[in-house]
PDB file of C-alpha atoms and ligand atoms in Angstrom:
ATOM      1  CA  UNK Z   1     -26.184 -35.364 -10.405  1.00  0.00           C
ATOM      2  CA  UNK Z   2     -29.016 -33.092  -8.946  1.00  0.00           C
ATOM      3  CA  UNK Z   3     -32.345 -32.082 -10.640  1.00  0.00           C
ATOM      4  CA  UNK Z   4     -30.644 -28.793 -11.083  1.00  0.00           C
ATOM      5  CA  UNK Z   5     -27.553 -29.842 -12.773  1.00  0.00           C
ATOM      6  CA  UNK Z   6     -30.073 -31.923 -14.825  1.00  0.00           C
ATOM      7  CA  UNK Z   7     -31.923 -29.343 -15.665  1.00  0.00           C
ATOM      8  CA  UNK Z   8     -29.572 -27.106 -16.386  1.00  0.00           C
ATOM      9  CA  UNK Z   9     -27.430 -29.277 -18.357  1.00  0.00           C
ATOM     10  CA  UNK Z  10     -30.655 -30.392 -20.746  1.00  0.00           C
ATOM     11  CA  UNK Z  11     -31.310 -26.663 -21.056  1.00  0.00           C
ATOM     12  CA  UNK Z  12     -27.397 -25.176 -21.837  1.00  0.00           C
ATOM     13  CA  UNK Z  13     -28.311 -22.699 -19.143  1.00  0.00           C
ATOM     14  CA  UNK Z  14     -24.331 -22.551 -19.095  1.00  0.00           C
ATOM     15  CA  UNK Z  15     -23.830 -21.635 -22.520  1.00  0.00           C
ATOM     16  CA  UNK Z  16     -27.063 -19.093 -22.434  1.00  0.00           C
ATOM     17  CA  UNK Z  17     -25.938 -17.364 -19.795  1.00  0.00           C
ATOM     18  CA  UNK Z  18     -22.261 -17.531 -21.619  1.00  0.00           C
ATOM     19  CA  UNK Z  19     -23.441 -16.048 -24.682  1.00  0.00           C
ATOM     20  CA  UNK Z  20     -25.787 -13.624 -22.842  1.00  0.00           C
ATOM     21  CA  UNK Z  21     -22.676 -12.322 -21.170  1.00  0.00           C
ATOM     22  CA  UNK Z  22     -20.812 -11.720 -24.959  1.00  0.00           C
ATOM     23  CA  UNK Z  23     -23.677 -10.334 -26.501  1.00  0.00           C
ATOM     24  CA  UNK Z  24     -24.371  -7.592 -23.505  1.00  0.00           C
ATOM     25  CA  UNK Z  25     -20.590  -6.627 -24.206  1.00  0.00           C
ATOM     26  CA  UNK Z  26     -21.445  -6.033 -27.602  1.00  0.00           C
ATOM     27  CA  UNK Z  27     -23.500  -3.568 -27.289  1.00  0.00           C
ATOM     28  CA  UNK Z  28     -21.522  -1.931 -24.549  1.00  0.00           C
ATOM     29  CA  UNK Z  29     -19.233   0.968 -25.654  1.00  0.00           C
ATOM     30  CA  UNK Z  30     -16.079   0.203 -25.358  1.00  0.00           C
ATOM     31  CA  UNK Z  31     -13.937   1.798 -21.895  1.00  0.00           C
ATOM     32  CA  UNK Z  32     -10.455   1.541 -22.983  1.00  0.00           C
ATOM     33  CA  UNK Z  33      -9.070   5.008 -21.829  1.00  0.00           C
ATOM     34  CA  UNK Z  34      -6.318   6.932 -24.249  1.00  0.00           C
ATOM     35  CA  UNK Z  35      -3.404   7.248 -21.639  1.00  0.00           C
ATOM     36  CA  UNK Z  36      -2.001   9.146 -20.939  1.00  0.00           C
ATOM     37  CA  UNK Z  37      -4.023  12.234 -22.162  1.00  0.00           C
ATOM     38  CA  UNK Z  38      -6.892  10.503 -20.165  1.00  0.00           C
ATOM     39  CA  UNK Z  39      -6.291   9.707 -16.725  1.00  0.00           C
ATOM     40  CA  UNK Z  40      -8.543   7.914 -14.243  1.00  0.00           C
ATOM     41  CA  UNK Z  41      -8.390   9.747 -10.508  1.00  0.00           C
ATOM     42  CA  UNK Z  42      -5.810   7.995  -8.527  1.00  0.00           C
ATOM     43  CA  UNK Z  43      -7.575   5.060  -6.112  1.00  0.00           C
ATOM     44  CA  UNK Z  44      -7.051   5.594  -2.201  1.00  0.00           C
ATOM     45  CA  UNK Z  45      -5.011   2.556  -1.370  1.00  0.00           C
ATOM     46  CA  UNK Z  46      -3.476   1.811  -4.943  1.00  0.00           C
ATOM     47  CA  UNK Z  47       0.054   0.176  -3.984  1.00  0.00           C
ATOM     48  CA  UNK Z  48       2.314   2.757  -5.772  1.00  0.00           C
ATOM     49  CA  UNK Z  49       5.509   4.349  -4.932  1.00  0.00           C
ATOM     50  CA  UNK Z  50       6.711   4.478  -1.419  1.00  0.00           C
ATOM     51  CA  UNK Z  51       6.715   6.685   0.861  1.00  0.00           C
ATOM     52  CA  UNK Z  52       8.345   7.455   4.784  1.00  0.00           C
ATOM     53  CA  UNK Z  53       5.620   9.118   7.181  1.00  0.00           C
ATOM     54  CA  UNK Z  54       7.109  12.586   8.436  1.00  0.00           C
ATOM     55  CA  UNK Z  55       5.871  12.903  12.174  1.00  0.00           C
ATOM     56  CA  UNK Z  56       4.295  16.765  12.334  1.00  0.00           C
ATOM     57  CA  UNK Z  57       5.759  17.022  15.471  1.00  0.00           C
ATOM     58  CA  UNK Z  58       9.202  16.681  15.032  1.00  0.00           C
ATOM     59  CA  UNK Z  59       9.686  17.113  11.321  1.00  0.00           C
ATOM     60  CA  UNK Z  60      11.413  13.914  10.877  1.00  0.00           C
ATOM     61  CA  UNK Z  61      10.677  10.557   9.718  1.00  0.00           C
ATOM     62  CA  UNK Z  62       8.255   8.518  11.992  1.00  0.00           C
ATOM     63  CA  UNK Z  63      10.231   5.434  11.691  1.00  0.00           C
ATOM     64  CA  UNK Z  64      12.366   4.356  14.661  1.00  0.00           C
ATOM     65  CA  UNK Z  65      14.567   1.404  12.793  1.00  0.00           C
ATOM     66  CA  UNK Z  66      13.111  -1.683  14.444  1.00  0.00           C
ATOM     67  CA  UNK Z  67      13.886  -3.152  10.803  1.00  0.00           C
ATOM     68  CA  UNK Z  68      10.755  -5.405  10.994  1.00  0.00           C
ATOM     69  CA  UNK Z  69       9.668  -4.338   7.214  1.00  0.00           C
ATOM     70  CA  UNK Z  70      13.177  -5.122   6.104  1.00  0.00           C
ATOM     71  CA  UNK Z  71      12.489  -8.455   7.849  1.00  0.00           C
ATOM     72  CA  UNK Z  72       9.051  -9.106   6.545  1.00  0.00           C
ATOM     73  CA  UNK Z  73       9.982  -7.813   2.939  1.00  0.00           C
ATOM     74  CA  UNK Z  74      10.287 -10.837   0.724  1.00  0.00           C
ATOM     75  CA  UNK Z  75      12.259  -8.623  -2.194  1.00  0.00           C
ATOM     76  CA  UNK Z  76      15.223  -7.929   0.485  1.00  0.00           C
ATOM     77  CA  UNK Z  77      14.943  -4.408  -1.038  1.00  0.00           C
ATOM     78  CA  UNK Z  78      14.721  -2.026   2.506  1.00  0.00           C
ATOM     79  CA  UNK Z  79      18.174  -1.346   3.902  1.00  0.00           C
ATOM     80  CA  UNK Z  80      18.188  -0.001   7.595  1.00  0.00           C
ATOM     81  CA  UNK Z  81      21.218   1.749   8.943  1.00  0.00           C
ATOM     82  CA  UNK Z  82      21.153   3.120  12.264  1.00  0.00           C
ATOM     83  CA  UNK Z  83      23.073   4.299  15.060  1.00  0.00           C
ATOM     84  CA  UNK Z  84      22.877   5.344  18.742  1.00  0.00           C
ATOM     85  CA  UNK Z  85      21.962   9.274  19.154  1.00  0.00           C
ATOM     86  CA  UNK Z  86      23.020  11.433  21.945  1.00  0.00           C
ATOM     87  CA  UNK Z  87      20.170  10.202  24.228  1.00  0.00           C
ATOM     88  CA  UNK Z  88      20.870   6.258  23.939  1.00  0.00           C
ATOM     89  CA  UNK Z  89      17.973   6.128  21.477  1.00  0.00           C
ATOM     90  CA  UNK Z  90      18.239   4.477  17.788  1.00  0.00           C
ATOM     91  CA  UNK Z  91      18.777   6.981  15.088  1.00  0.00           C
ATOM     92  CA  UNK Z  92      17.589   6.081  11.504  1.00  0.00           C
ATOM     93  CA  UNK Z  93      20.695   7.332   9.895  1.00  0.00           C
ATOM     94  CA  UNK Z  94      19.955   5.550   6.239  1.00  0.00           C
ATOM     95  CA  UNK Z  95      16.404   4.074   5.038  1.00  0.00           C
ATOM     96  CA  UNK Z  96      16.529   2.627   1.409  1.00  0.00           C
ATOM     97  CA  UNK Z  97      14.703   1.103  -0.728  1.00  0.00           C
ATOM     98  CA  UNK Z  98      15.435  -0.481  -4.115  1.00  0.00           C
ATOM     99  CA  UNK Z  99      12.381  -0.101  -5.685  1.00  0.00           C
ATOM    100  CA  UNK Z 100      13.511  -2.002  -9.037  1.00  0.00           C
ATOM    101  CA  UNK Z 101      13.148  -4.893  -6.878  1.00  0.00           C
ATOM    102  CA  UNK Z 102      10.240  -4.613  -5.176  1.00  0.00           C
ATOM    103  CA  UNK Z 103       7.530  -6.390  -5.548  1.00  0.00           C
ATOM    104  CA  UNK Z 104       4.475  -3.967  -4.167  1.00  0.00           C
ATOM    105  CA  UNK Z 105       3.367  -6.765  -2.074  1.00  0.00           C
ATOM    106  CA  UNK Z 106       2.830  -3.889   0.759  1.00  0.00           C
ATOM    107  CA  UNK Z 107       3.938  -6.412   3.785  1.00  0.00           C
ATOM    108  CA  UNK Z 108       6.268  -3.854   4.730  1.00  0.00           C
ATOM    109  CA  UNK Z 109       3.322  -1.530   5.832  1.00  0.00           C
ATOM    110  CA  UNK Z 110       1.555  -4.063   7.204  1.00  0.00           C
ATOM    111  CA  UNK Z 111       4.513  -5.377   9.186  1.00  0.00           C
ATOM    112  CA  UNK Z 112       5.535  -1.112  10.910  1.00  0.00           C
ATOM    113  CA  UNK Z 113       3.723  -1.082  14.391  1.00  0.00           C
ATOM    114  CA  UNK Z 114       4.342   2.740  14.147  1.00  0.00           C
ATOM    115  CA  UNK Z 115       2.769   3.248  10.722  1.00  0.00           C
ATOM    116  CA  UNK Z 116       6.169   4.643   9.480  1.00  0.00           C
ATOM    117  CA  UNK Z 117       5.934   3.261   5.730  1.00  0.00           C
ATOM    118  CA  UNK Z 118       3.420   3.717   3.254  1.00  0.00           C
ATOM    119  CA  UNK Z 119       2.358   3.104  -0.469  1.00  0.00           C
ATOM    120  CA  UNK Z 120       1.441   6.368  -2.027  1.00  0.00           C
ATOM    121  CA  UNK Z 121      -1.033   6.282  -5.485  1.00  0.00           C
ATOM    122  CA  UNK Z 122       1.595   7.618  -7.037  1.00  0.00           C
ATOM    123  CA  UNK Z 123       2.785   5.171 -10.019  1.00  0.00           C
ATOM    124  CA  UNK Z 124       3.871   7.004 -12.991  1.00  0.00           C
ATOM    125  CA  UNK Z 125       7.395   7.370 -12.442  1.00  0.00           C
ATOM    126  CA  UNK Z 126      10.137   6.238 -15.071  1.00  0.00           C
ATOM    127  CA  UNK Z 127      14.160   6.740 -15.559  1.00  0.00           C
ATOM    128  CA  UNK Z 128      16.742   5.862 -16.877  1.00  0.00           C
ATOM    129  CA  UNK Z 129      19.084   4.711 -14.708  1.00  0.00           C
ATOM    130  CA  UNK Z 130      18.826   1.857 -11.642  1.00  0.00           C
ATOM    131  CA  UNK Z 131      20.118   4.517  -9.316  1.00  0.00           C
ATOM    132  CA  UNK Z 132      16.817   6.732  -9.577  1.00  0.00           C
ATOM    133  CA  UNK Z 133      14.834   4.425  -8.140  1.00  0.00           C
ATOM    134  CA  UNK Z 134      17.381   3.807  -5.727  1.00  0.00           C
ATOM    135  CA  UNK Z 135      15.067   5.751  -2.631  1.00  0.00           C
ATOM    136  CA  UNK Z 136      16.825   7.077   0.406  1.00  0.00           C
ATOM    137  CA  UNK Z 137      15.407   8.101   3.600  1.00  0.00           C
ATOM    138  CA  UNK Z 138      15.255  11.898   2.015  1.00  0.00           C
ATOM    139  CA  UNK Z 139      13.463  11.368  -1.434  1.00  0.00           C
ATOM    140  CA  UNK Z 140      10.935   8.801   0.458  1.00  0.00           C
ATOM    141  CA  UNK Z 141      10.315  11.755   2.926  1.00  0.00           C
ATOM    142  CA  UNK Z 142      10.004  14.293   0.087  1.00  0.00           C
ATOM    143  CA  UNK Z 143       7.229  11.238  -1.007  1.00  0.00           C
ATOM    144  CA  UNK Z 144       5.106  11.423   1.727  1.00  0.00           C
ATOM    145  CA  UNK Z 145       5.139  15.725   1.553  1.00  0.00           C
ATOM    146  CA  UNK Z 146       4.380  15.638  -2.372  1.00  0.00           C
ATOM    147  CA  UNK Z 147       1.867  12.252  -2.684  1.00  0.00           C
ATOM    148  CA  UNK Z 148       0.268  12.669   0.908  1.00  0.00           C
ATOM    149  CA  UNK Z 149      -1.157  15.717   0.990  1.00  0.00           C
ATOM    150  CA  UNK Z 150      -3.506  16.928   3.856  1.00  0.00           C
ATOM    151  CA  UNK Z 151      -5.748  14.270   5.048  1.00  0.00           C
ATOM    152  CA  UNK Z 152      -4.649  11.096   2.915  1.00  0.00           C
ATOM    153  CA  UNK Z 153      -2.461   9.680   5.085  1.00  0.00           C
ATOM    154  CA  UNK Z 154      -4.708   9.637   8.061  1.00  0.00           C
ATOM    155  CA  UNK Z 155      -7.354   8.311   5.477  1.00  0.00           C
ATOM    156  CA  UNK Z 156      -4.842   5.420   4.307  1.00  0.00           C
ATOM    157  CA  UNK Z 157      -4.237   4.639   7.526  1.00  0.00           C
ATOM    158  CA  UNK Z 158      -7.815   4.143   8.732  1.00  0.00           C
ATOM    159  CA  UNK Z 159      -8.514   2.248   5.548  1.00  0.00           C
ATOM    160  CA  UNK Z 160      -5.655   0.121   4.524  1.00  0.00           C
ATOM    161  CA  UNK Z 161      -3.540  -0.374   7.676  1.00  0.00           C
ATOM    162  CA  UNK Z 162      -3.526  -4.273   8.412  1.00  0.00           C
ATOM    163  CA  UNK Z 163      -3.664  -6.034  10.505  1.00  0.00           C
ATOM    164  CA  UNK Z 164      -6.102  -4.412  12.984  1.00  0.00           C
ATOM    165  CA  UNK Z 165      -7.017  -5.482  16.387  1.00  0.00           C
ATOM    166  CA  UNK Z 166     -10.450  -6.607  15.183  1.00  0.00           C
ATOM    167  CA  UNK Z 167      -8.510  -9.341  12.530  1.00  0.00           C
ATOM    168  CA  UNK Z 168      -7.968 -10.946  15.248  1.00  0.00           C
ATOM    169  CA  UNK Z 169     -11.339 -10.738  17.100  1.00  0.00           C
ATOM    170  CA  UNK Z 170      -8.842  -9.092  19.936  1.00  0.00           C
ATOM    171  CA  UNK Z 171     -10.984  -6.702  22.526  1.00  0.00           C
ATOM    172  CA  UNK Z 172     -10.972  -3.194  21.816  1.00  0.00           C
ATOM    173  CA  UNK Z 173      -7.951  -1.096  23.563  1.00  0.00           C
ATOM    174  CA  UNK Z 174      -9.775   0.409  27.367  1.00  0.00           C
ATOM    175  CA  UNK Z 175      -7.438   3.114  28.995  1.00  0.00           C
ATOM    176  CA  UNK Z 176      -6.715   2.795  32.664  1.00  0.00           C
ATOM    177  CA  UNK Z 177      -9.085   5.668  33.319  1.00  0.00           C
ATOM    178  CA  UNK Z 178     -12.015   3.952  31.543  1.00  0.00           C
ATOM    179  CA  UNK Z 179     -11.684   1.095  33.404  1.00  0.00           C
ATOM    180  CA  UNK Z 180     -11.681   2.712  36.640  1.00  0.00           C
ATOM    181  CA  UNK Z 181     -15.531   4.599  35.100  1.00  0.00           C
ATOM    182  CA  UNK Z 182     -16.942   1.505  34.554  1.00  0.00           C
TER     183      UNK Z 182
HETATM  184  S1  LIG R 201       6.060  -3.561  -0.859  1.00  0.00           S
HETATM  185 FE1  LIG R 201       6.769  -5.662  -0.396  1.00  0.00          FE
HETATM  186  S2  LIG R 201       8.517  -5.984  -1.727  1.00  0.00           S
HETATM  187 FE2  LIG R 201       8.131  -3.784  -1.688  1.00  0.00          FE
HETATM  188  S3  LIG R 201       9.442  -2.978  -0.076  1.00  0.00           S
HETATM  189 FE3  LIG R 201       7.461  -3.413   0.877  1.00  0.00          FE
HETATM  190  S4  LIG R 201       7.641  -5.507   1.657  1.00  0.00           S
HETATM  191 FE4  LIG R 201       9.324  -5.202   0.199  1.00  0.00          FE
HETATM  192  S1  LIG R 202       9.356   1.677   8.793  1.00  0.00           S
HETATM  193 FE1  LIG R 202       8.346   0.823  10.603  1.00  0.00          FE
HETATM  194  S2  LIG R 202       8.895  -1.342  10.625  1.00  0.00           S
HETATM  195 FE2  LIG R 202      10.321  -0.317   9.237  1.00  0.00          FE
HETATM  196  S3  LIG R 202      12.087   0.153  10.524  1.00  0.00           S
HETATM  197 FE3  LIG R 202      10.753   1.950  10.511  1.00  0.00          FE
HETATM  198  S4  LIG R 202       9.469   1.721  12.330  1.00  0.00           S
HETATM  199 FE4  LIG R 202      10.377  -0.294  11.926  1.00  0.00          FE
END
């Protein structure tokens, strides 16, 4: 044992510091809120209902149907189904997800490499019935229009999109025409 734990252990620091602790939450009004007639803002990144990134461009949904969130979710709860369109490239004709089964672990949005699939703050949603939260490629589009507004999804993106190239300690990305500066 060290002088300190000596020390401490002759003086209860523990227990002072303990009781210290109860008696400054005493005095503390308490912060339970009244929900639902008092709501807290909703926090940037909260893992809440899902949602499919519409590219601006096109309209459509971002996603290309690599399936590598249905293979990284550990719920099985994203269904794929696609198909080959008129140019020879994939079509995402169905994108579900059971959301009764999920487990808001958010590996699928970690897992996209085109930033397709999101977590919106969104979590007060209820029903009756297992099909409503039964999410197809439409409703998880209508998602990202109604819980993504303006510049939230940009902001999500710069804040909670994992992995980045720095988690790995990898070298910044240099275009070709950078290079050729330096
Ligand atoms: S949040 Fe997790 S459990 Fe839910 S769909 Fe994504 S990967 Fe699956
Ligand atoms: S959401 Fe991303 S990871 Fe999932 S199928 Fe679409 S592009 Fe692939």
């Amino acid at each position: 044992m060290t002088t300190s734990e000596f020390v401490k252990k002759i003086f209860f620091v523990e227990i002072l510091k303990g009781l210290g602790l109860t008696f400054k939450h005493m005095v503390n009004p308490a912060i339970t809120r009244q929900y639902p007639q008092e709501k807290r803002e909703p926090v940037p990144g909260s893992r809440g209902l899902h949602a499919l990134v519409r590219n601006p461009e096109t309209g459509r949904e971002k996603c290309v149907g690599c399936g590598l969130c249905a293979a990284m979710c550990p719920s099985q709860c994203i269904h794929i189904y696609t198909s080959e369109g008129d140019d020879h490239k994939k079509v995402v004709d169905r994108y579900e997800i059971e959301v009764l089964r999920c487990v808001f672990c958010a590996f699928c949005v970690e897992a996209c490499p085109f930033g397709a699939v999101v977590l919106t703050e969104h979590f007060e949603y209820s029903g009756y019935t297992r099909e409503e939260f039964y999410y197809t490629k439409e409703r998880l589009l209508e998602n990202w229009d109604k819980f993504m507004t303006g510049d939230k999804g940009k902001i999500y993106f710069e804040r909670f999109w994992r992995p980045k190239s720095e988690d790995f300690g990898a070298q910044p990305v240099v275009r070709a025409e950078e290079r050729a500066e330096k």
